[in-house]
Amino acid sequence: MDKELLAMLVCPLCNGKLKYQRDAQELCCHYDGLAYPIRDGIPVMLPEEARQMDADEKLATSAGRTGEV
């Protein structure tokens, strides 16, 4: 995923910073607990397409223990 594009993208609900999860091909908003999918290299920034992250997942990613860039 292009780093310049990642720097420009924000959560459509809260305008917060997103974390890129390379293994899952998702952009995650820890404030809202949503993971936006990346399909064919294109971020799908629609809240209705986002996956709700579980509590353990939010804790693990917020602590920096996953494959973020």
PDB file of C-alpha atoms in Angstrom:
ATOM      1  CA  MET A   1       0.000   0.000   0.000  1.00  0.00           C
ATOM      2  CA  ASP A   2       1.316   3.431  -0.947  1.00  0.00           C
ATOM      3  CA  LYS A   3       2.603   5.294   2.135  1.00  0.00           C
ATOM      4  CA  GLU A   4       1.509   8.683   0.764  1.00  0.00           C
ATOM      5  CA  LEU A   5      -2.047   7.424   0.354  1.00  0.00           C
ATOM      6  CA  LEU A   6      -2.004   5.928   3.850  1.00  0.00           C
ATOM      7  CA  ALA A   7      -0.901   9.266   5.300  1.00  0.00           C
ATOM      8  CA  MET A   8      -3.913  11.014   3.728  1.00  0.00           C
ATOM      9  CA  LEU A   9      -6.593   8.519   4.771  1.00  0.00           C
ATOM     10  CA  VAL A  10      -8.573   9.025   7.982  1.00  0.00           C
ATOM     11  CA  CYS A  11     -11.527   7.261   9.537  1.00  0.00           C
ATOM     12  CA  PRO A  12     -14.723   8.483   7.859  1.00  0.00           C
ATOM     13  CA  LEU A  13     -16.573   8.484  11.200  1.00  0.00           C
ATOM     14  CA  CYS A  14     -14.178  10.223  13.585  1.00  0.00           C
ATOM     15  CA  ASN A  15     -11.478  11.584  11.222  1.00  0.00           C
ATOM     16  CA  GLY A  16      -8.928   9.727  13.342  1.00  0.00           C
ATOM     17  CA  LYS A  17      -5.683   8.129  12.253  1.00  0.00           C
ATOM     18  CA  LEU A  18      -5.813   4.658  10.745  1.00  0.00           C
ATOM     19  CA  LYS A  19      -3.295   1.846  11.253  1.00  0.00           C
ATOM     20  CA  TYR A  20      -2.422  -0.347   8.298  1.00  0.00           C
ATOM     21  CA  GLN A  21      -2.577  -4.064   9.079  1.00  0.00           C
ATOM     22  CA  ARG A  22      -0.587  -5.625   6.255  1.00  0.00           C
ATOM     23  CA  ASP A  23      -1.390  -9.277   7.047  1.00  0.00           C
ATOM     24  CA  ALA A  24      -5.144  -8.687   7.223  1.00  0.00           C
ATOM     25  CA  GLN A  25      -5.181  -6.072   4.421  1.00  0.00           C
ATOM     26  CA  GLU A  26      -7.168  -3.664   6.584  1.00  0.00           C
ATOM     27  CA  LEU A  27      -7.038  -0.102   7.849  1.00  0.00           C
ATOM     28  CA  CYS A  28      -7.994  -0.017  11.526  1.00  0.00           C
ATOM     29  CA  CYS A  29      -9.525   2.769  13.591  1.00  0.00           C
ATOM     30  CA  HIS A  30      -8.906   2.012  17.264  1.00  0.00           C
ATOM     31  CA  TYR A  31     -11.225   4.763  18.484  1.00  0.00           C
ATOM     32  CA  ASP A  32     -14.282   3.366  16.670  1.00  0.00           C
ATOM     33  CA  GLY A  33     -13.070  -0.250  16.710  1.00  0.00           C
ATOM     34  CA  LEU A  34     -13.573  -0.671  12.970  1.00  0.00           C
ATOM     35  CA  ALA A  35     -11.372  -2.375  10.389  1.00  0.00           C
ATOM     36  CA  TYR A  36     -11.836  -1.124   6.824  1.00  0.00           C
ATOM     37  CA  PRO A  37     -10.960  -3.698   4.147  1.00  0.00           C
ATOM     38  CA  ILE A  38      -8.486  -3.180   1.329  1.00  0.00           C
ATOM     39  CA  ARG A  39      -9.722  -4.947  -1.790  1.00  0.00           C
ATOM     40  CA  ASP A  40      -7.522  -5.258  -4.869  1.00  0.00           C
ATOM     41  CA  GLY A  41      -5.271  -2.556  -3.419  1.00  0.00           C
ATOM     42  CA  ILE A  42      -8.160  -0.099  -2.903  1.00  0.00           C
ATOM     43  CA  PRO A  43      -9.248   0.923   0.617  1.00  0.00           C
ATOM     44  CA  VAL A  44     -13.010   0.554   1.082  1.00  0.00           C
ATOM     45  CA  MET A  45     -13.747   3.448   3.432  1.00  0.00           C
ATOM     46  CA  LEU A  46     -17.461   2.783   3.953  1.00  0.00           C
ATOM     47  CA  PRO A  47     -18.551   2.185   7.575  1.00  0.00           C
ATOM     48  CA  GLU A  48     -21.114  -0.395   6.430  1.00  0.00           C
ATOM     49  CA  GLU A  49     -18.286  -2.405   4.821  1.00  0.00           C
ATOM     50  CA  ALA A  50     -16.046  -2.214   7.912  1.00  0.00           C
ATOM     51  CA  ARG A  51     -15.580  -5.119  10.281  1.00  0.00           C
ATOM     52  CA  GLN A  52     -16.111  -4.583  14.008  1.00  0.00           C
ATOM     53  CA  MET A  53     -12.887  -5.452  15.852  1.00  0.00           C
ATOM     54  CA  ASP A  54     -13.192  -7.529  19.022  1.00  0.00           C
ATOM     55  CA  ALA A  55     -11.838  -6.291  22.365  1.00  0.00           C
ATOM     56  CA  ASP A  56      -8.706  -8.469  22.303  1.00  0.00           C
ATOM     57  CA  GLU A  57      -7.896  -7.330  18.791  1.00  0.00           C
ATOM     58  CA  LYS A  58      -8.249  -3.655  19.723  1.00  0.00           C
ATOM     59  CA  LEU A  59      -5.955  -4.125  22.721  1.00  0.00           C
ATOM     60  CA  ALA A  60      -3.329  -6.020  20.705  1.00  0.00           C
ATOM     61  CA  THR A  61      -3.225  -3.497  17.868  1.00  0.00           C
ATOM     62  CA  SER A  62      -3.299  -0.435  20.093  1.00  0.00           C
ATOM     63  CA  ALA A  63      -0.285  -1.807  21.983  1.00  0.00           C
ATOM     64  CA  GLY A  64       1.607  -2.154  18.719  1.00  0.00           C
ATOM     65  CA  ARG A  65       1.922  -5.916  18.797  1.00  0.00           C
ATOM     66  CA  THR A  66       0.826  -6.616  15.207  1.00  0.00           C
ATOM     67  CA  GLY A  67       2.300  -6.122  11.728  1.00  0.00           C
ATOM     68  CA  GLU A  68       1.590  -2.451  11.235  1.00  0.00           C
ATOM     69  CA  VAL A  69       3.683  -0.216   8.993  1.00  0.00           C
TER      70      VAL A  69
END
